[in-house]
Amino acid sequence: MGFATDAIHIGQEPEPATGAIVAPIFQTSTYVQDALGKDKGYDYARTAHPNRRALERCVARLEGGQAAYVFTSGMAAIDAMFRLLRPGDHALISRAVYGGVYRLTTQFLCQFGMEFTFVDTSDLDCVRKSLRANTRMIYVETPTNPTMIISDIAGIAGIANERNLTVTVDNTFLSPYLQRPIELGAHIVVHSMTKYLNGHSDATGGAVILTRPADAEKIYFLQRSTGAGLAPMDCFLVSRGIKTLAVRMAQHDANGMAIARYLENHPKVKCVNYPGLPSHPQHDLARKQQRGFGAMLSFDVGTLESARRLLNHVKLCSLAESLGGVETLISHPAMMTHASMPPEVRQQIGITDGLVRLSVGIEDAEDLIADLEAALEKV
Ligand SMILES: Cc1ncc(COP(=O)(O)O)c(C=O)c1O
């Protein structure tokens, strides 16, 4: 079946007891057993529940994985995924990674003997040279948040396979509709489902999608042991959001391109980071490995003061953290999403004080342009 059909039907079979076309929310902590040792497939909601199973089946199919496990947030999913590493193991991570991943690895996971190095994963030579004897994983965010740098997933998988390393890709920014990392050779995909998969800014969630049974077993063990599995109501909301993923992503993609083109021609904008523009240094790679360019972009207005004026004068675009919802969000990475990164690291990876990030929603593009035009006049 096609992507849109799978998004609507996988895990969403009519409920057997009543025929309800939408699965009920199983808002229960426990399940009554028929007899000692005999249950109906569920015993306790931390371990598993029907809404979680349904969502996991759907997400696994959309990413082309063997199994998926969903967690209370993207960070909970990423934390579980990194626990596949053992003390003494080393991982390479994209240099311009989401700030929360930087914080988790450098301030917490490193205390348990895991080692992390942040490298430019868009440069395959740099990836190769940064490998150590104890490297076990290459963790790639592509495009990066918020600098929109693209890494060559197939190229990295090629390097990893020579040494039996795991490649994990954070596919949050594009969703499986626009990029399928497993088809390009990745072994694991992670998501903040809070973003495009849910798409309506009304739940947080995360997913780990696996291709190898041994990894899947470990992640499921962690999910039921630590209790960070996603709750029924949130699974229901994400499942509902996923049903419209294909149409939303097509519209996000069109709006992203329209806004990027508008900003690129604006005299007050110094540069626009959007892989769909021919001016993007990896435009060709993006065309090759993605099905579209999405709706995340960042642009530089020069100074913190200019960024502040822009952010304080938009009306339709909402000043907020997060991304991937139907409504357009605008943010200041240096003071918001990436505040936990030391300023010198931010500078190194191009997160300047004048950089503004847009998560372009699916409103009418002309209304968004009018809003940005009015706010840029105040800059
Ligand atoms: C690319 C990326 N990965 C992971 C996360 C973490 O997800 P969550 O906020 O759902 O924990 C985010 C959050 O913004 C993100 O942008």
mmCIF file of C-alpha atoms and ligand atoms in Angstrom:
data_model
loop_
_atom_site.group_PDB
_atom_site.id
_atom_site.type_symbol
_atom_site.label_atom_id
_atom_site.label_comp_id
_atom_site.label_asym_id
_atom_site.label_seq_id
_atom_site.Cartn_x
_atom_site.Cartn_y
_atom_site.Cartn_z
ATOM 1 C CA MET A 1 0.000 0.000 0.000
ATOM 2 C CA GLY A 2 1.040 3.596 -0.460
ATOM 3 C CA PHE A 3 2.293 5.880 2.309
ATOM 4 C CA ALA A 4 -0.973 7.793 2.802
ATOM 5 C CA THR A 5 -2.975 4.545 2.951
ATOM 6 C CA ASP A 6 -0.615 3.044 5.533
ATOM 7 C CA ALA A 7 -0.726 6.261 7.591
ATOM 8 C CA ILE A 8 -4.511 5.968 7.815
ATOM 9 C CA HIS A 9 -4.941 2.208 8.209
ATOM 10 C CA ILE A 10 -1.964 0.497 9.875
ATOM 11 C CA GLY A 11 -2.833 -0.146 13.526
ATOM 12 C CA GLN A 12 -6.212 1.486 12.948
ATOM 13 C CA GLU A 13 -8.377 -1.530 12.186
ATOM 14 C CA PRO A 14 -12.008 -1.187 13.376
ATOM 15 C CA GLU A 15 -12.305 -2.057 17.063
ATOM 16 C CA PRO A 16 -13.562 -5.699 17.237
ATOM 17 C CA ALA A 17 -16.085 -5.417 20.121
ATOM 18 C CA THR A 18 -18.156 -2.552 18.663
ATOM 19 C CA GLY A 19 -16.901 -1.894 15.144
ATOM 20 C CA ALA A 20 -15.834 1.654 16.074
ATOM 21 C CA ILE A 21 -13.751 2.942 13.164
ATOM 22 C CA VAL A 22 -11.622 4.955 15.574
ATOM 23 C CA ALA A 23 -9.905 2.955 18.286
ATOM 24 C CA PRO A 24 -11.205 3.904 21.743
ATOM 25 C CA ILE A 25 -8.784 5.398 24.235
ATOM 26 C CA PHE A 26 -8.024 2.569 26.652
ATOM 27 C CA GLN A 27 -7.771 4.799 29.715
ATOM 28 C CA THR A 28 -7.037 2.038 32.177
ATOM 29 C CA SER A 29 -4.004 1.143 34.240
ATOM 30 C CA THR A 30 -4.709 -2.577 34.536
ATOM 31 C CA TYR A 31 -6.442 -5.419 32.705
ATOM 32 C CA VAL A 32 -8.569 -8.084 34.397
ATOM 33 C CA GLN A 33 -7.275 -11.587 33.724
ATOM 34 C CA ASP A 34 -9.492 -14.544 32.791
ATOM 35 C CA ALA A 35 -7.606 -16.913 35.048
ATOM 36 C CA LEU A 36 -4.225 -17.101 36.688
ATOM 37 C CA GLY A 37 -1.647 -16.840 33.895
ATOM 38 C CA LYS A 38 -4.336 -16.197 31.244
ATOM 39 C CA ASP A 39 -4.869 -12.634 29.995
ATOM 40 C CA LYS A 40 -6.170 -11.101 26.762
ATOM 41 C CA GLY A 41 -2.764 -9.839 25.643
ATOM 42 C CA TYR A 42 -2.464 -6.971 28.116
ATOM 43 C CA ASP A 43 -1.874 -7.000 31.855
ATOM 44 C CA TYR A 44 -0.627 -3.560 32.955
ATOM 45 C CA ALA A 45 -0.477 -0.266 31.067
ATOM 46 C CA ARG A 46 3.178 0.515 31.794
ATOM 47 C CA THR A 47 4.103 -2.666 29.925
ATOM 48 C CA ALA A 48 1.771 -2.245 26.942
ATOM 49 C CA HIS A 49 -1.664 -0.997 25.988
ATOM 50 C CA PRO A 50 -3.705 -1.136 22.766
ATOM 51 C CA ASN A 51 -3.270 2.561 21.830
ATOM 52 C CA ARG A 52 0.501 2.275 22.159
ATOM 53 C CA ARG A 53 0.660 -0.959 20.174
ATOM 54 C CA ALA A 54 -1.442 0.594 17.393
ATOM 55 C CA LEU A 55 0.775 3.678 17.138
ATOM 56 C CA GLU A 56 3.959 1.600 17.248
ATOM 57 C CA ARG A 57 2.805 -0.597 14.381
ATOM 58 C CA CYS A 58 1.984 2.435 12.269
ATOM 59 C CA VAL A 59 5.242 4.289 12.958
ATOM 60 C CA ALA A 60 7.314 1.150 12.266
ATOM 61 C CA ARG A 61 5.591 0.726 8.902
ATOM 62 C CA LEU A 62 5.930 4.381 7.862
ATOM 63 C CA GLU A 63 9.682 4.336 8.551
ATOM 64 C CA GLY A 64 10.166 0.870 7.046
ATOM 65 C CA GLY A 65 11.442 -0.598 10.344
ATOM 66 C CA GLN A 66 10.860 -3.990 11.966
ATOM 67 C CA ALA A 67 9.605 -2.555 15.252
ATOM 68 C CA ALA A 68 8.933 0.778 16.929
ATOM 69 C CA TYR A 69 8.557 1.815 20.569
ATOM 70 C CA VAL A 70 6.984 5.093 21.596
ATOM 71 C CA PHE A 71 7.921 7.184 24.604
ATOM 72 C CA THR A 72 6.681 10.206 26.515
ATOM 73 C CA SER A 73 8.826 12.618 24.486
ATOM 74 C CA GLY A 74 11.493 12.702 21.821
ATOM 75 C CA MET A 75 14.151 13.030 24.519
ATOM 76 C CA ALA A 76 12.827 9.966 26.390
ATOM 77 C CA ALA A 77 13.073 8.014 23.121
ATOM 78 C CA ILE A 78 16.594 9.303 22.394
ATOM 79 C CA ASP A 79 17.690 8.534 25.956
ATOM 80 C CA ALA A 80 16.422 4.941 25.608
ATOM 81 C CA MET A 81 18.171 4.615 22.240
ATOM 82 C CA PHE A 82 21.536 5.776 23.640
ATOM 83 C CA ARG A 83 21.259 3.115 26.353
ATOM 84 C CA LEU A 84 22.012 0.553 23.657
ATOM 85 C CA LEU A 85 25.597 1.754 24.253
ATOM 86 C CA ARG A 86 27.666 0.265 27.069
ATOM 87 C CA PRO A 87 30.180 1.921 29.401
ATOM 88 C CA GLY A 88 33.362 2.490 27.405
ATOM 89 C CA ASP A 89 31.524 2.866 24.077
ATOM 90 C CA HIS A 90 31.991 5.960 21.962
ATOM 91 C CA ALA A 91 29.483 7.671 19.649
ATOM 92 C CA LEU A 92 29.927 10.353 17.016
ATOM 93 C CA ILE A 93 27.137 12.910 17.001
ATOM 94 C CA SER A 94 26.287 15.602 14.428
ATOM 95 C CA ARG A 95 27.936 18.795 15.609
ATOM 96 C CA ALA A 96 24.868 20.983 15.181
ATOM 97 C CA VAL A 97 22.520 18.647 17.010
ATOM 98 C CA TYR A 98 19.328 19.574 18.886
ATOM 99 C CA GLY A 99 20.358 21.243 22.164
ATOM 100 C CA GLY A 100 18.564 18.660 24.311
ATOM 101 C CA VAL A 101 20.676 15.853 22.830
ATOM 102 C CA TYR A 102 23.812 17.882 23.526
ATOM 103 C CA ARG A 103 22.704 18.394 27.133
ATOM 104 C CA LEU A 104 21.693 14.748 27.696
ATOM 105 C CA THR A 105 24.966 13.353 26.364
ATOM 106 C CA THR A 106 27.468 15.910 27.724
ATOM 107 C CA GLN A 107 25.895 16.456 31.139
ATOM 108 C CA PHE A 108 24.349 13.100 31.957
ATOM 109 C CA LEU A 109 25.102 10.023 29.844
ATOM 110 C CA CYS A 110 28.852 10.773 29.908
ATOM 111 C CA GLN A 111 28.717 10.064 33.673
ATOM 112 C CA PHE A 112 28.067 6.401 32.866
ATOM 113 C CA GLY A 113 31.267 5.875 30.909
ATOM 114 C CA MET A 114 29.889 6.575 27.436
ATOM 115 C CA GLU A 115 31.941 8.926 25.297
ATOM 116 C CA PHE A 116 30.579 11.374 22.748
ATOM 117 C CA THR A 117 32.313 13.460 20.116
ATOM 118 C CA PHE A 118 30.518 16.149 18.148
ATOM 119 C CA VAL A 119 31.640 16.242 14.528
ATOM 120 C CA ASP A 120 30.559 17.682 11.217
ATOM 121 C CA THR A 121 28.658 14.657 9.881
ATOM 122 C CA SER A 122 28.067 16.505 6.594
ATOM 123 C CA ASP A 123 31.775 15.862 5.894
ATOM 124 C CA LEU A 124 32.357 12.134 5.291
ATOM 125 C CA ASP A 125 36.141 12.490 5.650
ATOM 126 C CA CYS A 126 35.654 14.086 9.021
ATOM 127 C CA VAL A 127 33.350 11.212 10.058
ATOM 128 C CA ARG A 128 35.930 8.641 8.959
ATOM 129 C CA LYS A 129 38.804 10.436 10.713
ATOM 130 C CA SER A 130 36.856 10.826 13.951
ATOM 131 C CA LEU A 131 36.206 7.115 14.407
ATOM 132 C CA ARG A 132 37.963 5.499 17.365
ATOM 133 C CA ALA A 133 38.611 1.889 18.265
ATOM 134 C CA ASN A 134 35.676 2.037 20.694
ATOM 135 C CA THR A 135 33.227 3.864 18.373
ATOM 136 C CA ARG A 136 29.926 1.977 18.227
ATOM 137 C CA MET A 137 27.435 4.505 16.884
ATOM 138 C CA ILE A 138 27.091 7.463 14.531
ATOM 139 C CA TYR A 139 24.147 9.651 15.492
ATOM 140 C CA VAL A 140 23.000 11.909 12.700
ATOM 141 C CA GLU A 141 20.514 14.724 12.701
ATOM 142 C CA THR A 142 19.709 15.713 9.138
ATOM 143 C CA PRO A 143 18.755 18.418 8.468
ATOM 144 C CA THR A 144 20.232 19.891 11.630
ATOM 145 C CA ASN A 145 18.240 22.071 13.965
ATOM 146 C CA PRO A 146 18.344 25.039 13.249
ATOM 147 C CA THR A 147 21.206 25.371 10.765
ATOM 148 C CA MET A 148 19.658 23.001 8.185
ATOM 149 C CA ILE A 149 22.892 21.200 7.357
ATOM 150 C CA ILE A 150 22.399 17.934 5.472
ATOM 151 C CA SER A 151 24.383 14.756 6.102
ATOM 152 C CA ASP A 152 24.699 12.016 3.504
ATOM 153 C CA ILE A 153 22.924 9.108 5.208
ATOM 154 C CA ALA A 154 23.932 6.480 2.623
ATOM 155 C CA GLY A 155 27.559 7.675 2.730
ATOM 156 C CA ILE A 156 27.648 7.469 6.522
ATOM 157 C CA ALA A 157 25.993 4.040 6.488
ATOM 158 C CA GLY A 158 28.692 2.885 4.069
ATOM 159 C CA ILE A 159 31.430 3.964 6.499
ATOM 160 C CA ALA A 160 29.565 2.444 9.453
ATOM 161 C CA ASN A 161 28.992 -0.903 7.758
ATOM 162 C CA GLU A 162 32.725 -1.354 7.142
ATOM 163 C CA ARG A 163 33.110 -1.459 10.931
ATOM 164 C CA ASN A 164 29.790 -2.834 12.098
ATOM 165 C CA LEU A 165 28.695 0.448 13.663
ATOM 166 C CA THR A 166 25.109 1.516 14.261
ATOM 167 C CA VAL A 167 23.766 4.532 12.381
ATOM 168 C CA THR A 168 20.936 6.348 14.116
ATOM 169 C CA VAL A 169 19.106 9.158 12.326
ATOM 170 C CA ASP A 170 16.871 11.759 13.948
ATOM 171 C CA ASN A 171 14.173 12.147 11.286
ATOM 172 C CA THR A 172 12.080 14.667 13.212
ATOM 173 C CA PHE A 173 12.511 17.576 10.784
ATOM 174 C CA LEU A 174 11.301 15.798 7.654
ATOM 175 C CA SER A 175 9.115 12.903 8.865
ATOM 176 C CA PRO A 176 9.023 9.609 6.947
ATOM 177 C CA TYR A 177 6.931 11.303 4.266
ATOM 178 C CA LEU A 178 9.921 13.344 3.110
ATOM 179 C CA GLN A 179 12.857 11.162 4.168
ATOM 180 C CA ARG A 180 13.245 7.426 4.820
ATOM 181 C CA PRO A 181 16.607 6.918 6.556
ATOM 182 C CA ILE A 182 16.280 3.112 6.828
ATOM 183 C CA GLU A 183 16.025 2.839 3.019
ATOM 184 C CA LEU A 184 19.263 4.829 2.875
ATOM 185 C CA GLY A 185 21.042 2.417 5.225
ATOM 186 C CA ALA A 186 20.303 3.695 8.757
ATOM 187 C CA HIS A 187 19.801 1.019 11.420
ATOM 188 C CA ILE A 188 17.738 3.090 13.853
ATOM 189 C CA VAL A 189 15.479 6.119 13.433
ATOM 190 C CA VAL A 190 14.369 8.376 16.271
ATOM 191 C CA HIS A 191 11.629 10.980 16.306
ATOM 192 C CA SER A 192 10.242 13.677 18.391
ATOM 193 C CA MET A 193 6.627 12.796 17.557
ATOM 194 C CA THR A 194 5.731 16.039 19.313
ATOM 195 C CA LYS A 195 6.494 17.599 15.933
ATOM 196 C CA TYR A 196 5.279 16.562 12.458
ATOM 197 C CA LEU A 197 3.994 13.072 13.316
ATOM 198 C CA ASN A 198 1.487 14.517 15.767
ATOM 199 C CA GLY A 199 1.340 17.778 13.840
ATOM 200 C CA HIS A 200 -1.224 19.591 15.980
ATOM 201 C CA SER A 201 0.871 20.783 18.939
ATOM 202 C CA ASP A 202 -1.349 18.971 21.432
ATOM 203 C CA ALA A 203 0.855 16.122 22.727
ATOM 204 C CA THR A 204 4.472 15.244 23.317
ATOM 205 C CA GLY A 205 5.891 11.913 22.236
ATOM 206 C CA GLY A 206 8.969 10.184 20.889
ATOM 207 C CA ALA A 207 9.699 7.050 18.886
ATOM 208 C CA VAL A 208 12.586 4.658 18.354
ATOM 209 C CA ILE A 209 12.294 2.608 15.158
ATOM 210 C CA LEU A 210 14.537 -0.440 14.885
ATOM 211 C CA THR A 211 15.627 -2.781 12.122
ATOM 212 C CA ARG A 212 17.373 -5.443 14.229
ATOM 213 C CA PRO A 213 15.483 -7.776 16.605
ATOM 214 C CA ALA A 214 18.241 -7.633 19.266
ATOM 215 C CA ASP A 215 17.999 -3.807 19.441
ATOM 216 C CA ALA A 216 14.195 -3.990 19.476
ATOM 217 C CA GLU A 217 14.241 -6.400 22.403
ATOM 218 C CA LYS A 218 16.491 -4.086 24.428
ATOM 219 C CA ILE A 219 14.391 -1.001 23.717
ATOM 220 C CA TYR A 220 11.178 -2.810 24.660
ATOM 221 C CA PHE A 221 12.842 -4.026 27.851
ATOM 222 C CA LEU A 222 13.754 -0.423 28.703
ATOM 223 C CA GLN A 223 10.307 0.891 27.809
ATOM 224 C CA ARG A 224 8.503 -1.482 30.140
ATOM 225 C CA SER A 225 11.169 -1.357 32.864
ATOM 226 C CA THR A 226 11.585 2.417 33.112
ATOM 227 C CA GLY A 227 7.933 3.253 32.472
ATOM 228 C CA ALA A 228 8.543 6.010 29.922
ATOM 229 C CA GLY A 229 6.133 4.505 27.365
ATOM 230 C CA LEU A 230 3.560 6.886 25.906
ATOM 231 C CA ALA A 231 0.176 7.056 27.666
ATOM 232 C CA PRO A 232 -3.123 6.071 25.949
ATOM 233 C CA MET A 233 -4.492 9.588 25.372
ATOM 234 C CA ASP A 234 -1.230 10.825 23.859
ATOM 235 C CA CYS A 235 -0.943 7.723 21.652
ATOM 236 C CA PHE A 236 -4.476 8.389 20.449
ATOM 237 C CA LEU A 237 -3.627 12.007 19.596
ATOM 238 C CA VAL A 238 -0.446 11.110 17.719
ATOM 239 C CA SER A 239 -2.242 8.300 15.844
ATOM 240 C CA ARG A 240 -4.940 10.744 14.819
ATOM 241 C CA GLY A 241 -2.327 13.270 13.700
ATOM 242 C CA ILE A 242 -0.490 10.687 11.599
ATOM 243 C CA LYS A 243 -3.610 10.017 9.523
ATOM 244 C CA THR A 244 -3.131 13.397 7.825
ATOM 245 C CA LEU A 245 0.678 13.316 7.699
ATOM 246 C CA ALA A 246 0.858 12.974 3.906
ATOM 247 C CA VAL A 247 -1.393 15.925 3.116
ATOM 248 C CA ARG A 248 0.102 18.082 5.854
ATOM 249 C CA MET A 249 3.676 17.429 4.741
ATOM 250 C CA ALA A 250 2.867 18.240 1.113
ATOM 251 C CA GLN A 251 1.430 21.596 2.209
ATOM 252 C CA HIS A 252 4.279 22.251 4.692
ATOM 253 C CA ASP A 253 6.723 21.589 1.864
ATOM 254 C CA ALA A 254 5.007 24.053 -0.498
ATOM 255 C CA ASN A 255 4.763 26.750 2.181
ATOM 256 C CA GLY A 256 8.379 26.223 3.287
ATOM 257 C CA MET A 257 9.590 26.865 -0.244
ATOM 258 C CA ALA A 258 7.369 29.941 -0.680
ATOM 259 C CA ILE A 259 8.581 31.532 2.563
ATOM 260 C CA ALA A 260 12.249 30.660 1.904
ATOM 261 C CA ARG A 261 12.073 32.300 -1.536
ATOM 262 C CA TYR A 262 10.421 35.390 -0.085
ATOM 263 C CA LEU A 263 13.019 35.747 2.691
ATOM 264 C CA GLU A 264 15.942 35.170 0.347
ATOM 265 C CA ASN A 265 14.942 38.248 -1.623
ATOM 266 C CA HIS A 266 14.370 40.475 1.408
ATOM 267 C CA PRO A 267 17.034 43.188 1.835
ATOM 268 C CA LYS A 268 17.041 42.889 5.652
ATOM 269 C CA VAL A 269 17.753 39.147 5.575
ATOM 270 C CA LYS A 270 21.458 38.290 5.364
ATOM 271 C CA CYS A 271 21.061 34.616 4.535
ATOM 272 C CA VAL A 272 18.430 31.886 4.514
ATOM 273 C CA ASN A 273 19.192 28.285 5.468
ATOM 274 C CA TYR A 274 16.731 26.138 3.527
ATOM 275 C CA PRO A 275 17.838 23.028 1.618
ATOM 276 C CA GLY A 276 15.241 23.651 -1.084
ATOM 277 C CA LEU A 277 17.009 26.807 -2.282
ATOM 278 C CA PRO A 278 19.686 26.308 -4.954
ATOM 279 C CA SER A 279 21.876 28.615 -2.805
ATOM 280 C CA HIS A 280 21.983 25.963 -0.049
ATOM 281 C CA PRO A 281 25.419 24.302 -0.161
ATOM 282 C CA GLN A 282 23.880 20.818 -0.083
ATOM 283 C CA HIS A 283 20.884 21.427 -2.297
ATOM 284 C CA ASP A 284 21.848 18.544 -4.625
ATOM 285 C CA LEU A 285 22.269 16.066 -1.769
ATOM 286 C CA ALA A 286 18.923 17.156 -0.317
ATOM 287 C CA ARG A 287 17.268 16.590 -3.703
ATOM 288 C CA LYS A 288 18.802 13.133 -3.859
ATOM 289 C CA GLN A 289 18.039 11.784 -0.397
ATOM 290 C CA GLN A 290 14.810 13.627 0.454
ATOM 291 C CA ARG A 291 11.425 13.574 -1.206
ATOM 292 C CA GLY A 292 10.958 17.281 -0.476
ATOM 293 C CA PHE A 293 12.537 20.008 1.611
ATOM 294 C CA GLY A 294 10.040 20.465 4.426
ATOM 295 C CA ALA A 295 9.062 23.567 6.291
ATOM 296 C CA MET A 296 11.910 24.213 8.701
ATOM 297 C CA LEU A 297 14.224 27.079 7.894
ATOM 298 C CA SER A 298 16.402 29.615 9.622
ATOM 299 C CA PHE A 299 17.542 33.045 8.550
ATOM 300 C CA ASP A 300 19.905 35.683 9.826
ATOM 301 C CA VAL A 301 18.853 39.259 10.427
ATOM 302 C CA GLY A 302 22.298 40.333 11.646
ATOM 303 C CA THR A 303 21.996 41.168 15.345
ATOM 304 C CA LEU A 304 20.175 40.162 18.508
ATOM 305 C CA GLU A 305 18.360 43.510 18.475
ATOM 306 C CA SER A 306 17.087 42.959 14.916
ATOM 307 C CA ALA A 307 15.970 39.432 15.826
ATOM 308 C CA ARG A 308 14.229 40.771 18.918
ATOM 309 C CA ARG A 309 12.352 43.401 16.931
ATOM 310 C CA LEU A 310 11.239 40.844 14.372
ATOM 311 C CA LEU A 311 10.100 38.334 16.996
ATOM 312 C CA ASN A 312 8.266 41.006 18.974
ATOM 313 C CA HIS A 313 6.358 42.317 15.946
ATOM 314 C CA VAL A 314 5.045 39.181 14.238
ATOM 315 C CA LYS A 315 1.336 38.596 14.826
ATOM 316 C CA LEU A 316 0.324 35.474 12.887
ATOM 317 C CA CYS A 317 3.594 33.620 13.520
ATOM 318 C CA SER A 318 3.690 32.610 17.190
ATOM 319 C CA LEU A 319 6.830 33.093 19.266
ATOM 320 C CA ALA A 320 7.260 29.629 20.765
ATOM 321 C CA GLU A 321 9.527 26.619 21.187
ATOM 322 C CA SER A 322 8.713 23.436 19.245
ATOM 323 C CA LEU A 323 7.959 22.915 15.579
ATOM 324 C CA GLY A 324 6.073 20.761 13.125
ATOM 325 C CA GLY A 325 2.528 21.852 13.984
ATOM 326 C CA VAL A 326 -0.055 23.213 11.571
ATOM 327 C CA GLU A 327 0.521 26.709 12.946
ATOM 328 C CA THR A 328 3.658 28.712 12.123
ATOM 329 C CA LEU A 329 6.092 29.094 15.013
ATOM 330 C CA ILE A 330 9.013 31.494 15.155
ATOM 331 C CA SER A 331 11.869 31.249 17.625
ATOM 332 C CA HIS A 332 15.343 32.459 18.552
ATOM 333 C CA PRO A 333 17.600 29.381 18.803
ATOM 334 C CA ALA A 334 20.421 31.064 20.773
ATOM 335 C CA MET A 335 18.058 32.136 23.583
ATOM 336 C CA MET A 336 15.530 29.317 23.315
ATOM 337 C CA THR A 337 16.140 25.796 21.921
ATOM 338 C CA HIS A 338 19.957 25.992 22.068
ATOM 339 C CA ALA A 339 20.385 28.040 25.249
ATOM 340 C CA SER A 340 21.942 24.997 26.953
ATOM 341 C CA MET A 341 24.871 25.044 24.490
ATOM 342 C CA PRO A 342 27.910 27.097 25.516
ATOM 343 C CA PRO A 343 28.048 30.359 23.462
ATOM 344 C CA GLU A 344 31.365 29.385 21.843
ATOM 345 C CA VAL A 345 29.875 26.081 20.609
ATOM 346 C CA ARG A 346 26.858 27.959 19.243
ATOM 347 C CA GLN A 347 29.139 30.349 17.360
ATOM 348 C CA GLN A 348 31.165 27.462 15.927
ATOM 349 C CA ILE A 349 28.098 25.792 14.462
ATOM 350 C CA GLY A 350 26.547 28.971 13.109
ATOM 351 C CA ILE A 351 23.868 29.709 15.710
ATOM 352 C CA THR A 352 24.415 33.454 15.727
ATOM 353 C CA ASP A 353 22.505 35.985 17.818
ATOM 354 C CA GLY A 354 20.778 37.215 14.666
ATOM 355 C CA LEU A 355 19.528 33.761 13.668
ATOM 356 C CA VAL A 356 15.773 33.238 13.667
ATOM 357 C CA ARG A 357 14.102 29.854 13.128
ATOM 358 C CA LEU A 358 10.754 29.353 11.441
ATOM 359 C CA SER A 359 8.596 26.266 11.553
ATOM 360 C CA VAL A 360 6.321 27.132 8.663
ATOM 361 C CA GLY A 361 2.769 25.937 9.219
ATOM 362 C CA ILE A 362 0.041 25.206 6.710
ATOM 363 C CA GLU A 363 -1.740 28.545 6.813
ATOM 364 C CA ASP A 364 -2.091 30.491 3.535
ATOM 365 C CA ALA A 365 1.467 31.376 2.490
ATOM 366 C CA GLU A 366 0.468 34.918 1.484
ATOM 367 C CA ASP A 367 -0.812 35.624 5.009
ATOM 368 C CA LEU A 368 2.482 34.420 6.485
ATOM 369 C CA ILE A 369 4.457 36.570 4.051
ATOM 370 C CA ALA A 370 2.344 39.634 4.911
ATOM 371 C CA ASP A 371 3.015 39.029 8.621
ATOM 372 C CA LEU A 372 6.779 38.655 8.101
ATOM 373 C CA GLU A 373 6.832 41.702 5.789
ATOM 374 C CA ALA A 374 5.164 43.896 8.431
ATOM 375 C CA ALA A 375 7.504 42.653 11.189
ATOM 376 C CA LEU A 376 10.638 43.010 9.040
ATOM 377 C CA GLU A 377 9.699 46.642 8.436
ATOM 378 C CA LYS A 378 10.273 47.213 12.174
ATOM 379 C CA VAL A 379 13.777 45.763 11.995
HETATM 380 C C1 LIG B 1 15.345 17.405 16.043
HETATM 381 C C2 LIG B 1 14.807 17.177 17.418
HETATM 382 N N1 LIG B 1 15.013 15.997 18.005
HETATM 383 C C3 LIG B 1 14.541 15.729 19.238
HETATM 384 C C4 LIG B 1 13.831 16.671 19.950
HETATM 385 C C5 LIG B 1 13.328 16.339 21.338
HETATM 386 O O1 LIG B 1 11.974 16.060 21.306
HETATM 387 P P1 LIG B 1 10.944 16.322 22.535
HETATM 388 O O2 LIG B 1 10.870 17.806 22.724
HETATM 389 O O3 LIG B 1 9.681 15.701 22.062
HETATM 390 O O4 LIG B 1 11.520 15.660 23.731
HETATM 391 C C6 LIG B 1 13.580 17.918 19.373
HETATM 392 C C7 LIG B 1 12.817 18.934 20.109
HETATM 393 O O5 LIG B 1 12.688 20.057 19.699
HETATM 394 C C8 LIG B 1 14.090 18.172 18.069
HETATM 395 O O6 LIG B 1 13.886 19.345 17.475
#
